Amino acid sequence: MKTYLYAIFIFIVSCDSVGYNENSQNPILPASEVRYLESSGQIRAILQLKQGDSLATAQSYTPAPDQPPLFLGSPMQFRETRQRWMEERELDWTGQLRFAIPRPADSGDRERLAYEINMDPPTIDSIPTTIDLSRGSRFRFGDSSLEDNESLLIFFETREWNPGVKRILIAGPTSDSYARLPPEALRELPAGNYELYLVKQKLSRDTIPGLRASTQIEYFTKRGAVEVVGSQSSE
């Protein structure tokens, strides 16, 4: 397991609006971002659609007006200014996300191409209330270990100084579901009172006939109070 002080990773897919590609032999290339906030139960999905052999040469793909893509069974709304689809609602996290993408109009098939992504949620239920800089810390971050396409960001936020945010990254795969923070991982973290929360990320790539999808998921946990105490000897 590798632990780093790190900035949050953002997965961005550009999409040039060049109209509908009628060549149904080329696969549809959905690229989506899903963000979930545990504190409010709010989930937001953003989807961009292209069609072609690769993202570098693909063209923007627009389904028929009566065949929008679906997210968790609900029609997504098209945002013309940014050429993307969006869905936002409140729900309890189930660990399973499902997209259904309409086929090209010239295919003659109105059954959508569906794919699912699974991710176990992180939790702060086991974080300690006190972390000693000289000893480090160890706590459970969920029910399952991180896969090789997953990572976990540990955020420490405070209003006692500026900048008031420190982040530590644990990159998958891991052998278990415990975060191990040795003293050297906490070197840049001053003693003080913090709010701690976790962000679990997953980058999934799914391929089925007629479709190659990429999805980034970010799950933000609720916050918990943590006091960081002690000091580290300078080398």
Coordinates of N, CA and C in Angstrom, one line a residue:
M1 N 0.8 -1.2 0.0 CA 0.0 0.0 0.0 C 0.9 1.2 0.0
K2 N 0.6 2.1 -0.9 CA 1.4 3.4 -1.0 C 0.6 4.5 -0.4
T3 N 1.3 5.4 0.4 CA 0.6 6.5 1.0 C 1.4 7.8 0.6
Y4 N 0.7 8.8 0.1 CA 1.3 10.0 -0.3 C 0.5 11.2 0.2
L5 N 1.2 12.3 0.3 CA 0.5 13.6 0.5 C 0.2 14.1 -1.0
Y6 N -1.1 14.3 -1.3 CA -1.4 14.5 -2.7 C -2.6 15.3 -2.9
A7 N -2.7 15.9 -4.1 CA -3.9 16.7 -4.4 C -5.0 15.8 -5.1
I8 N -6.2 16.3 -5.0 CA -7.3 15.4 -5.5 C -7.2 15.3 -7.0
F9 N -7.5 14.1 -7.4 CA -7.4 13.7 -8.8 C -8.7 14.0 -9.5
I10 N -8.7 14.7 -10.6 CA -9.9 15.1 -11.4 C -9.8 14.5 -12.8
F11 N -10.8 13.7 -13.1 CA -10.8 13.1 -14.4 C -11.7 13.9 -15.3
I12 N -11.2 14.5 -16.4 CA -11.9 15.4 -17.3 C -11.8 14.8 -18.7
V13 N -12.9 14.8 -19.4 CA -13.0 14.3 -20.8 C -13.6 15.5 -21.6
S14 N -12.8 15.9 -22.6 CA -13.3 17.0 -23.4 C -14.2 16.4 -24.5
C15 N -15.1 17.3 -25.0 CA -16.1 16.8 -26.0 C -16.3 18.0 -26.9
D16 N -15.9 17.8 -28.2 CA -16.2 18.8 -29.2 C -17.5 18.5 -29.9
S17 N -18.4 19.5 -29.9 CA -19.7 19.3 -30.5 C -19.6 19.4 -32.0
V18 N -19.6 18.3 -32.7 CA -19.5 18.3 -34.2 C -20.7 17.6 -34.8
G19 N -21.8 17.3 -34.0 CA -23.0 16.8 -34.6 C -23.1 15.3 -34.5
Y20 N -24.1 14.7 -35.1 CA -24.4 13.3 -35.0 C -23.7 12.5 -36.0
N21 N -23.1 11.4 -35.6 CA -22.4 10.5 -36.5 C -23.3 9.3 -36.8
E22 N -23.6 9.1 -38.0 CA -24.6 8.1 -38.4 C -24.0 6.8 -38.7
N23 N -22.7 6.6 -38.5 CA -22.0 5.4 -38.8 C -22.2 4.5 -37.6
S24 N -23.2 3.6 -37.6 CA -23.5 2.8 -36.5 C -22.5 1.7 -36.2
Q25 N -21.5 1.5 -37.2 CA -20.5 0.5 -37.0 C -19.5 0.9 -35.9
N26 N -19.4 2.2 -35.7 CA -18.4 2.7 -34.7 C -19.1 2.6 -33.3
P27 N -18.3 2.2 -32.3 CA -18.9 2.1 -30.9 C -19.2 3.5 -30.4
I28 N -20.2 3.5 -29.5 CA -20.5 4.7 -28.7 C -19.5 4.7 -27.5
L29 N -19.0 6.0 -27.2 CA -18.0 6.1 -26.2 C -18.5 7.0 -25.1
P30 N -19.3 6.5 -24.2 CA -19.7 7.3 -23.0 C -18.6 7.6 -22.1
A31 N -18.5 8.9 -21.6 CA -17.6 9.2 -20.6 C -18.4 10.0 -19.5
S32 N -18.3 9.5 -18.3 CA -19.2 10.0 -17.2 C -18.4 10.3 -15.9
E33 N -18.9 11.2 -15.1 CA -18.4 11.5 -13.8 C -19.6 11.4 -12.8
V34 N -19.4 10.7 -11.7 CA -20.5 10.5 -10.7 C -19.9 10.9 -9.4
R35 N -20.6 11.8 -8.7 CA -20.2 12.3 -7.4 C -21.3 12.1 -6.4
Y36 N -21.0 11.5 -5.2 CA -22.0 11.3 -4.2 C -21.5 11.9 -2.9
L37 N -22.4 12.7 -2.2 CA -22.1 13.3 -0.9 C -22.9 12.6 0.1
E38 N -22.2 11.9 1.0 CA -22.9 11.1 2.1 C -23.7 12.0 3.0
S39 N -23.2 13.2 3.3 CA -23.8 14.1 4.3 C -25.2 14.5 3.8
S40 N -25.4 14.7 2.5 CA -26.8 15.1 2.1 C -27.5 14.0 1.3
G41 N -26.8 12.9 1.0 CA -27.4 11.9 0.1 C -27.6 12.3 -1.3
Q42 N -26.8 13.3 -1.7 CA -27.0 13.9 -3.1 C -26.0 13.2 -4.0
I43 N -26.6 12.7 -5.2 CA -25.8 12.1 -6.2 C -25.9 12.9 -7.5
R44 N -24.8 13.1 -8.2 CA -24.9 13.9 -9.5 C -24.1 13.1 -10.5
A45 N -24.7 12.9 -11.7 CA -24.0 12.2 -12.8 C -23.9 13.1 -14.0
I46 N -22.8 13.2 -14.6 CA -22.6 14.0 -15.8 C -22.0 13.0 -16.9
L47 N -22.6 13.1 -18.0 CA -22.3 12.2 -19.1 C -22.1 12.9 -20.4
Q48 N -21.0 12.5 -21.1 CA -20.7 13.0 -22.4 C -20.7 11.8 -23.4
L49 N -21.3 12.0 -24.6 CA -21.4 10.9 -25.5 C -20.6 11.2 -26.8
K50 N -19.8 10.3 -27.2 CA -19.1 10.4 -28.5 C -19.3 9.0 -29.2
Q51 N -19.0 9.0 -30.5 CA -19.0 7.8 -31.3 C -17.8 7.8 -32.3
G52 N -17.1 6.7 -32.3 CA -16.0 6.6 -33.2 C -15.0 5.5 -32.7
D53 N -13.9 5.3 -33.4 CA -12.9 4.3 -33.0 C -12.1 4.7 -31.8
S54 N -11.9 6.0 -31.6 CA -11.2 6.4 -30.4 C -11.6 7.8 -30.0
L55 N -11.3 8.3 -28.8 CA -11.7 9.6 -28.4 C -11.0 10.7 -29.2
A56 N -9.9 10.4 -29.7 CA -9.1 11.4 -30.5 C -9.8 11.7 -31.8
T57 N -10.5 10.7 -32.4 CA -11.1 10.9 -33.7 C -12.7 10.9 -33.7
A58 N -13.2 10.6 -32.5 CA -14.7 10.4 -32.4 C -15.4 11.7 -32.5
Q59 N -16.6 11.6 -32.9 CA -17.5 12.8 -33.0 C -18.6 12.7 -32.0
S60 N -19.2 13.9 -31.7 CA -20.2 14.0 -30.7 C -21.4 13.2 -31.1
Y61 N -22.0 12.4 -30.2 CA -23.1 11.5 -30.5 C -24.4 12.0 -29.8
T62 N -25.4 12.3 -30.6 CA -26.7 12.8 -30.1 C -27.8 11.8 -30.3
P63 N -28.4 11.1 -29.3 CA -29.4 10.2 -29.5 C -30.7 10.9 -30.0
A64 N -31.7 10.0 -30.4 CA -33.0 10.6 -30.8 C -33.6 11.3 -29.6
P65 N -34.4 12.3 -29.9 CA -35.0 13.1 -28.8 C -35.8 12.3 -27.8
D66 N -36.5 11.2 -28.3 CA -37.3 10.4 -27.4 C -36.5 9.3 -26.8
Q67 N -35.2 9.3 -27.0 CA -34.4 8.2 -26.4 C -33.2 8.7 -25.6
P68 N -33.5 9.4 -24.5 CA -32.3 10.0 -23.7 C -31.6 8.8 -23.0
P69 N -30.3 9.0 -22.7 CA -29.7 8.1 -21.8 C -30.3 8.0 -20.4
L70 N -30.2 6.9 -19.8 CA -30.8 6.7 -18.4 C -29.7 6.5 -17.4
F71 N -29.9 7.1 -16.2 CA -29.0 6.9 -15.1 C -29.8 6.4 -13.9
L72 N -29.5 5.2 -13.4 CA -30.3 4.6 -12.4 C -31.8 4.5 -12.7
G73 N -32.1 4.3 -14.0 CA -33.4 4.1 -14.5 C -34.2 5.4 -14.8
S74 N -33.6 6.6 -14.6 CA -34.2 7.9 -14.9 C -33.6 8.6 -16.1
P75 N -34.4 9.2 -16.9 CA -33.9 9.9 -18.1 C -33.0 11.1 -17.6
M76 N -31.8 11.2 -18.3 CA -30.9 12.3 -18.0 C -31.3 13.5 -18.9
Q77 N -31.0 14.7 -18.3 CA -31.4 16.0 -19.0 C -30.2 16.5 -19.8
F78 N -30.5 17.0 -21.0 CA -29.4 17.4 -21.9 C -29.1 18.9 -21.6
R79 N -27.8 19.2 -21.4 CA -27.4 20.6 -21.2 C -26.7 21.1 -22.5
E80 N -27.4 21.8 -23.3 CA -26.9 22.1 -24.7 C -25.7 23.0 -24.6
T81 N -25.6 23.9 -23.7 CA -24.4 24.8 -23.6 C -23.1 24.1 -23.5
R82 N -23.1 23.0 -22.8 CA -21.9 22.2 -22.6 C -21.9 20.9 -23.3
Q83 N -23.0 20.6 -24.0 CA -23.1 19.4 -24.8 C -22.9 18.1 -23.9
R84 N -23.7 18.1 -22.8 CA -23.6 16.9 -21.9 C -24.9 16.7 -21.3
W85 N -25.0 15.5 -20.7 CA -26.2 15.0 -20.0 C -26.0 15.0 -18.5
M86 N -27.1 15.3 -17.7 CA -26.9 15.4 -16.3 C -28.1 14.8 -15.6
E87 N -27.9 14.3 -14.4 CA -29.0 13.8 -13.6 C -28.5 14.0 -12.1
E88 N -29.4 14.6 -11.3 CA -29.1 14.8 -9.9 C -30.3 14.5 -9.0
R89 N -30.0 13.9 -7.9 CA -31.1 13.5 -7.0 C -30.6 13.1 -5.6
E90 N -31.5 12.8 -4.7 CA -31.1 12.3 -3.4 C -31.4 10.8 -3.3
L91 N -30.5 10.0 -2.8 CA -30.7 8.6 -2.6 C -29.8 8.0 -1.6
D92 N -30.0 6.8 -1.2 CA -29.1 6.0 -0.3 C -28.2 5.2 -1.2
W93 N -26.9 5.3 -0.9 CA -25.9 4.6 -1.8 C -26.1 3.1 -1.7
T94 N -26.2 2.5 -2.8 CA -26.4 1.0 -2.9 C -25.1 0.3 -3.3
G95 N -24.1 1.1 -3.8 CA -22.9 0.5 -4.3 C -22.9 0.1 -5.8
Q96 N -24.1 0.2 -6.4 CA -24.2 -0.1 -7.8 C -24.8 1.0 -8.6
L97 N -24.1 1.4 -9.7 CA -24.6 2.4 -10.6 C -24.8 1.8 -12.0
R98 N -25.9 2.3 -12.6 CA -26.2 1.8 -13.9 C -26.5 2.9 -14.9
F99 N -25.9 2.8 -16.1 CA -26.2 3.7 -17.2 C -26.8 2.8 -18.3
A100 N -27.7 3.4 -19.1 CA -28.3 2.8 -20.3 C -28.2 3.8 -21.4
I101 N -27.5 3.5 -22.4 CA -27.2 4.4 -23.6 C -28.0 4.0 -24.8
P102 N -28.8 4.9 -25.4 CA -29.6 4.5 -26.6 C -28.7 4.2 -27.8
R103 N -29.1 3.3 -28.6 CA -28.3 2.9 -29.8 C -28.5 4.0 -30.9
P104 N -27.7 4.0 -31.9 CA -27.9 4.9 -33.0 C -29.2 4.7 -33.7
A105 N -29.8 5.8 -34.1 CA -31.2 5.7 -34.7 C -31.2 4.8 -35.9
D106 N -30.1 4.7 -36.7 CA -30.1 3.9 -37.9 C -29.9 2.4 -37.6
S107 N -29.8 2.1 -36.3 CA -29.6 0.7 -36.0 C -30.9 -0.1 -36.1
G108 N -32.0 0.6 -35.9 CA -33.3 0.0 -35.9 C -33.6 -0.8 -34.6
D109 N -32.7 -0.6 -33.6 CA -32.9 -1.3 -32.3 C -33.1 -0.2 -31.2
R110 N -34.2 -0.2 -30.5 CA -34.5 0.8 -29.5 C -34.1 0.3 -28.1
E111 N -33.5 -0.9 -28.0 CA -33.1 -1.4 -26.7 C -31.7 -0.7 -26.3
R112 N -31.7 -0.1 -25.2 CA -30.5 0.6 -24.8 C -29.3 -0.3 -24.4
L113 N -28.1 0.2 -24.6 CA -26.9 -0.5 -24.2 C -26.6 -0.2 -22.7
A114 N -26.7 -1.2 -21.9 CA -26.6 -0.9 -20.4 C -25.3 -1.5 -19.9
Y115 N -24.8 -0.8 -18.9 CA -23.6 -1.3 -18.1 C -23.7 -0.8 -16.7
E116 N -23.0 -1.5 -15.8 CA -23.1 -1.3 -14.4 C -21.7 -1.1 -13.8
I117 N -21.5 -0.3 -12.8 CA -20.3 -0.1 -12.1 C -20.6 -0.3 -10.6
N118 N -19.8 -1.0 -9.9 CA -19.9 -1.3 -8.5 C -18.8 -0.7 -7.7
M119 N -19.1 -0.1 -6.6 CA -18.1 0.4 -5.7 C -18.6 0.4 -4.2
D120 N -17.9 -0.2 -3.4 CA -18.2 -0.2 -1.9 C -17.9 1.2 -1.4
P121 N -18.8 1.7 -0.5 CA -18.6 3.0 0.1 C -17.5 3.0 1.1
P122 N -16.8 4.2 1.3 CA -15.9 4.3 2.4 C -16.7 4.8 3.7
T123 N -16.1 4.8 4.8 CA -16.7 5.2 6.0 C -15.7 5.8 7.0
I124 N -16.2 6.8 7.8 CA -15.3 7.4 8.8 C -15.7 6.8 10.2
D125 N -16.5 5.8 10.3 CA -17.0 5.3 11.6 C -15.9 4.8 12.5
S126 N -14.8 4.5 11.9 CA -13.7 3.9 12.7 C -12.5 4.9 12.9
I127 N -12.6 6.1 12.5 CA -11.5 7.0 12.6 C -11.3 7.4 14.1
P128 N -10.1 7.5 14.5 CA -9.8 7.9 15.9 C -10.2 9.3 16.2
T129 N -10.5 9.7 17.4 CA -10.7 11.1 17.8 C -9.5 11.9 18.0
T130 N -8.3 11.1 18.2 CA -7.1 11.8 18.4 C -6.0 11.0 17.6
I131 N -5.1 11.8 16.9 CA -4.0 11.2 16.2 C -2.7 11.8 16.7
D132 N -1.8 11.0 17.2 CA -0.5 11.4 17.7 C 0.5 11.4 16.5
L133 N 1.1 12.6 16.3 CA 2.0 12.8 15.2 C 3.2 11.9 15.3
S134 N 3.6 11.6 16.6 CA 4.9 10.8 16.8 C 4.6 9.3 16.6
R135 N 3.3 8.9 16.6 CA 3.0 7.5 16.5 C 2.3 7.1 15.2
G136 N 1.7 8.1 14.6 CA 0.9 7.8 13.4 C -0.5 7.3 13.7
S137 N -1.1 6.7 12.8 CA -2.5 6.2 13.0 C -2.8 5.0 12.1
R138 N -3.8 4.3 12.5 CA -4.4 3.2 11.7 C -5.8 3.1 11.9
F139 N -6.6 3.1 10.9 CA -8.1 3.0 11.1 C -8.7 2.3 9.8
R140 N -9.9 1.7 10.0 CA -10.6 1.0 9.0 C -11.4 2.1 8.1
F141 N -11.2 2.0 6.8 CA -11.9 2.9 5.9 C -13.1 2.4 5.2
G142 N -13.4 1.1 5.4 CA -14.6 0.5 4.7 C -14.6 -1.0 4.9
D143 N -15.5 -1.7 4.2 CA -15.7 -3.1 4.3 C -14.8 -3.9 3.3
S144 N -14.2 -3.2 2.4 CA -13.4 -4.0 1.4 C -12.1 -3.2 1.1
S145 N -11.1 -3.9 0.6 CA -9.8 -3.3 0.2 C -10.0 -2.5 -1.0
L146 N -9.0 -1.7 -1.4 CA -9.0 -0.9 -2.6 C -8.6 -1.8 -3.8
E147 N -9.3 -1.7 -4.9 CA -8.9 -2.4 -6.1 C -7.8 -1.5 -6.8
D148 N -7.2 -2.1 -7.9 CA -6.1 -1.4 -8.6 C -6.6 -0.1 -9.3
N149 N -7.9 0.0 -9.5 CA -8.4 1.2 -10.2 C -9.1 2.1 -9.2
E150 N -8.8 2.0 -7.9 CA -9.4 2.8 -6.9 C -8.3 3.5 -6.0
S151 N -8.7 4.6 -5.4 CA -7.8 5.3 -4.5 C -8.7 5.9 -3.4
L152 N -8.0 6.3 -2.3 CA -8.7 6.9 -1.2 C -7.9 8.1 -0.8
L153 N -8.6 9.3 -0.7 CA -8.1 10.5 -0.2 C -8.6 10.8 1.2
I154 N -7.6 11.1 2.1 CA -8.0 11.5 3.4 C -7.7 13.0 3.6
F155 N -8.8 13.7 3.9 CA -8.7 15.1 4.0 C -8.8 15.6 5.4
F156 N -7.8 16.5 5.8 CA -7.8 17.1 7.1 C -8.1 18.6 6.8
E157 N -9.2 19.1 7.4 CA -9.5 20.6 7.2 C -9.6 21.3 8.5
T158 N -9.1 22.5 8.5 CA -9.1 23.3 9.7 C -9.2 24.8 9.4
R159 N -9.7 25.6 10.3 CA -9.8 27.0 10.1 C -8.7 27.8 10.9
E160 N -7.8 27.0 11.5 CA -6.8 27.6 12.4 C -5.7 28.3 11.7
W161 N -5.5 27.9 10.4 CA -4.5 28.6 9.6 C -4.8 28.4 8.1
N162 N -4.1 29.1 7.3 CA -4.3 29.0 5.8 C -3.0 28.7 5.1
P163 N -3.0 27.7 4.2 CA -4.2 26.9 3.7 C -4.6 25.9 4.8
G164 N -5.9 25.7 4.9 CA -6.4 24.8 6.0 C -6.8 23.5 5.5
V165 N -6.2 23.0 4.4 CA -6.5 21.6 3.9 C -5.2 20.8 3.7
K166 N -5.2 19.6 4.2 CA -4.1 18.7 4.0 C -4.7 17.4 3.4
R167 N -4.1 16.8 2.5 CA -4.6 15.6 1.9 C -3.6 14.5 1.8
I168 N -4.0 13.3 2.1 CA -3.2 12.1 2.0 C -3.8 11.1 1.1
L169 N -3.1 10.6 0.1 CA -3.6 9.6 -0.8 C -3.1 8.2 -0.5
I170 N -4.1 7.3 -0.5 CA -3.7 5.9 -0.5 C -4.2 5.3 -1.9
A171 N -3.2 4.8 -2.6 CA -3.5 4.3 -3.9 C -3.7 2.7 -3.9
G172 N -4.7 2.2 -4.6 CA -4.9 0.8 -4.7 C -4.0 0.2 -5.6
P173 N -3.8 -1.2 -5.6 CA -4.6 -2.1 -4.7 C -4.0 -2.1 -3.3
T174 N -4.9 -2.4 -2.3 CA -4.4 -2.7 -0.9 C -4.8 -4.1 -0.5
S175 N -4.1 -4.6 0.5 CA -4.4 -5.9 0.9 C -5.5 -6.1 1.9
D176 N -6.0 -4.9 2.5 CA -7.1 -4.9 3.4 C -7.7 -3.6 3.4
S177 N -8.7 -3.3 4.3 CA -9.5 -2.1 4.3 C -9.0 -1.2 5.4
Y178 N -7.7 -1.1 5.7 CA -7.2 -0.3 6.8 C -6.3 0.8 6.2
A179 N -6.5 2.0 6.7 CA -5.6 3.1 6.3 C -4.5 3.2 7.4
R180 N -3.2 3.1 6.9 CA -2.1 3.1 7.8 C -1.3 4.4 7.5
L181 N -1.2 5.3 8.5 CA -0.6 6.6 8.4 C 0.6 6.6 9.3
P182 N 1.8 6.3 8.8 CA 3.0 6.4 9.7 C 3.3 7.8 9.9
P183 N 4.2 8.1 10.9 CA 4.6 9.5 11.2 C 5.1 10.2 10.0
E184 N 5.8 9.6 9.1 CA 6.3 10.3 7.9 C 5.2 10.7 7.0
A185 N 4.1 10.1 7.0 CA 3.0 10.5 6.1 C 2.3 11.7 6.7
L186 N 2.5 12.0 8.0 CA 1.9 13.1 8.7 C 2.8 14.3 8.9
R187 N 4.0 14.2 8.2 CA 5.0 15.2 8.4 C 4.6 16.6 8.2
E188 N 3.7 16.9 7.2 CA 3.3 18.2 6.9 C 2.0 18.6 7.6
L189 N 1.6 17.8 8.6 CA 0.3 18.1 9.3 C 0.6 18.7 10.6
P190 N 0.3 20.0 10.8 CA 0.6 20.6 12.2 C -0.4 20.0 13.2
A191 N -0.1 20.1 14.5 CA -1.0 19.8 15.5 C -2.1 20.8 15.6
G192 N -3.3 20.3 15.9 CA -4.5 21.2 16.0 C -5.8 20.4 15.8
N193 N -6.9 21.1 15.7 CA -8.2 20.5 15.6 C -8.6 20.5 14.1
Y194 N -9.1 19.3 13.7 CA -9.4 19.2 12.2 C -10.8 18.5 12.1
E195 N -11.4 18.7 10.9 CA -12.5 17.9 10.4 C -11.9 16.9 9.4
L196 N -12.1 15.7 9.6 CA -11.6 14.7 8.6 C -12.7 14.0 7.8
Y197 N -12.5 13.9 6.5 CA -13.4 13.1 5.7 C -12.6 12.4 4.6
L198 N -13.3 11.4 4.0 CA -12.7 10.5 3.0 C -13.3 10.7 1.7
V199 N -12.5 10.6 0.6 CA -13.1 10.6 -0.7 C -12.5 9.4 -1.4
K200 N -13.4 8.4 -1.7 CA -13.0 7.2 -2.5 C -13.3 7.5 -3.9
Q201 N -12.3 7.1 -4.8 CA -12.4 7.3 -6.2 C -12.2 6.0 -6.9
K202 N -12.9 5.9 -8.0 CA -12.8 4.8 -8.9 C -12.8 5.2 -10.3
L203 N -12.0 4.7 -11.2 CA -12.0 4.9 -12.6 C -12.3 3.5 -13.3
S204 N -13.5 3.4 -13.8 CA -13.9 2.1 -14.4 C -14.0 2.2 -15.9
R205 N -13.6 1.2 -16.6 CA -13.7 1.1 -18.0 C -14.4 -0.2 -18.4
D206 N -15.5 0.0 -19.1 CA -16.4 -1.1 -19.4 C -16.6 -1.2 -20.9
T207 N -16.5 -2.5 -21.5 CA -16.7 -2.7 -22.9 C -17.7 -3.8 -23.1
I208 N -18.7 -3.5 -23.9 CA -19.7 -4.4 -24.4 C -19.9 -4.2 -25.9
P209 N -20.4 -5.1 -26.6 CA -20.6 -4.9 -28.1 C -21.3 -3.6 -28.4
G210 N -20.7 -2.7 -29.2 CA -21.2 -1.4 -29.5 C -20.9 -0.3 -28.6
L211 N -20.2 -0.6 -27.5 CA -20.0 0.5 -26.5 C -18.7 0.3 -25.8
R212 N -18.0 1.4 -25.5 CA -16.8 1.4 -24.7 C -16.9 2.6 -23.7
A213 N -17.1 2.3 -22.5 CA -17.4 3.4 -21.5 C -16.3 3.6 -20.5
S214 N -16.2 4.9 -20.1 CA -15.3 5.2 -19.0 C -16.1 6.0 -17.9
T215 N -15.9 5.6 -16.7 CA -16.7 6.3 -15.6 C -15.7 6.6 -14.4
Q216 N -15.8 7.8 -13.9 CA -15.1 8.1 -12.7 C -16.1 8.4 -11.6
I217 N -15.9 7.7 -10.5 CA -16.8 7.8 -9.3 C -16.0 8.5 -8.2
E218 N -16.7 9.4 -7.5 CA -16.1 10.0 -6.3 C -17.2 10.0 -5.2
Y219 N -16.9 9.3 -4.0 CA -17.8 9.2 -2.9 C -17.2 10.0 -1.8
F220 N -17.9 11.1 -1.3 CA -17.4 11.9 -0.2 C -18.2 11.5 1.1
T221 N -17.4 11.1 2.1 CA -18.1 10.8 3.3 C -18.5 12.0 4.1
K222 N -19.3 11.8 5.1 CA -19.5 12.9 6.1 C -18.2 13.2 6.8
R223 N -18.2 14.2 7.7 CA -17.1 14.7 8.4 C -17.0 14.2 9.8
G224 N -15.8 14.1 10.4 CA -15.7 13.7 11.8 C -14.6 14.6 12.4
A225 N -14.7 14.9 13.7 CA -13.8 15.7 14.4 C -12.6 14.9 14.8
V226 N -11.4 15.4 14.6 CA -10.1 14.8 14.9 C -9.2 15.8 15.5
E227 N -8.5 15.4 16.6 CA -7.5 16.3 17.2 C -6.1 15.7 16.9
V228 N -5.3 16.5 16.3 CA -3.9 16.0 16.0 C -3.0 16.6 17.1
V229 N -2.3 15.7 17.8 CA -1.5 16.2 18.9 C 0.0 15.7 18.7
G230 N 0.8 16.3 19.6 CA 2.2 15.9 19.6 C 3.0 16.6 18.6
S231 N 4.2 16.1 18.3 CA 5.1 16.7 17.3 C 6.1 15.6 16.9
Q232 N 6.8 16.0 15.8 CA 7.7 15.0 15.2 C 9.1 15.6 15.3
S233 N 10.1 14.8 15.6 CA 11.4 15.3 15.8 C 12.0 15.6 14.4
S234 N 12.7 16.7 14.3 CA 13.2 17.2 13.0 C 14.5 16.4 12.8
E235 N 14.7 16.0 11.5 CA 15.9 15.3 11.1 C 16.9 16.2 10.6

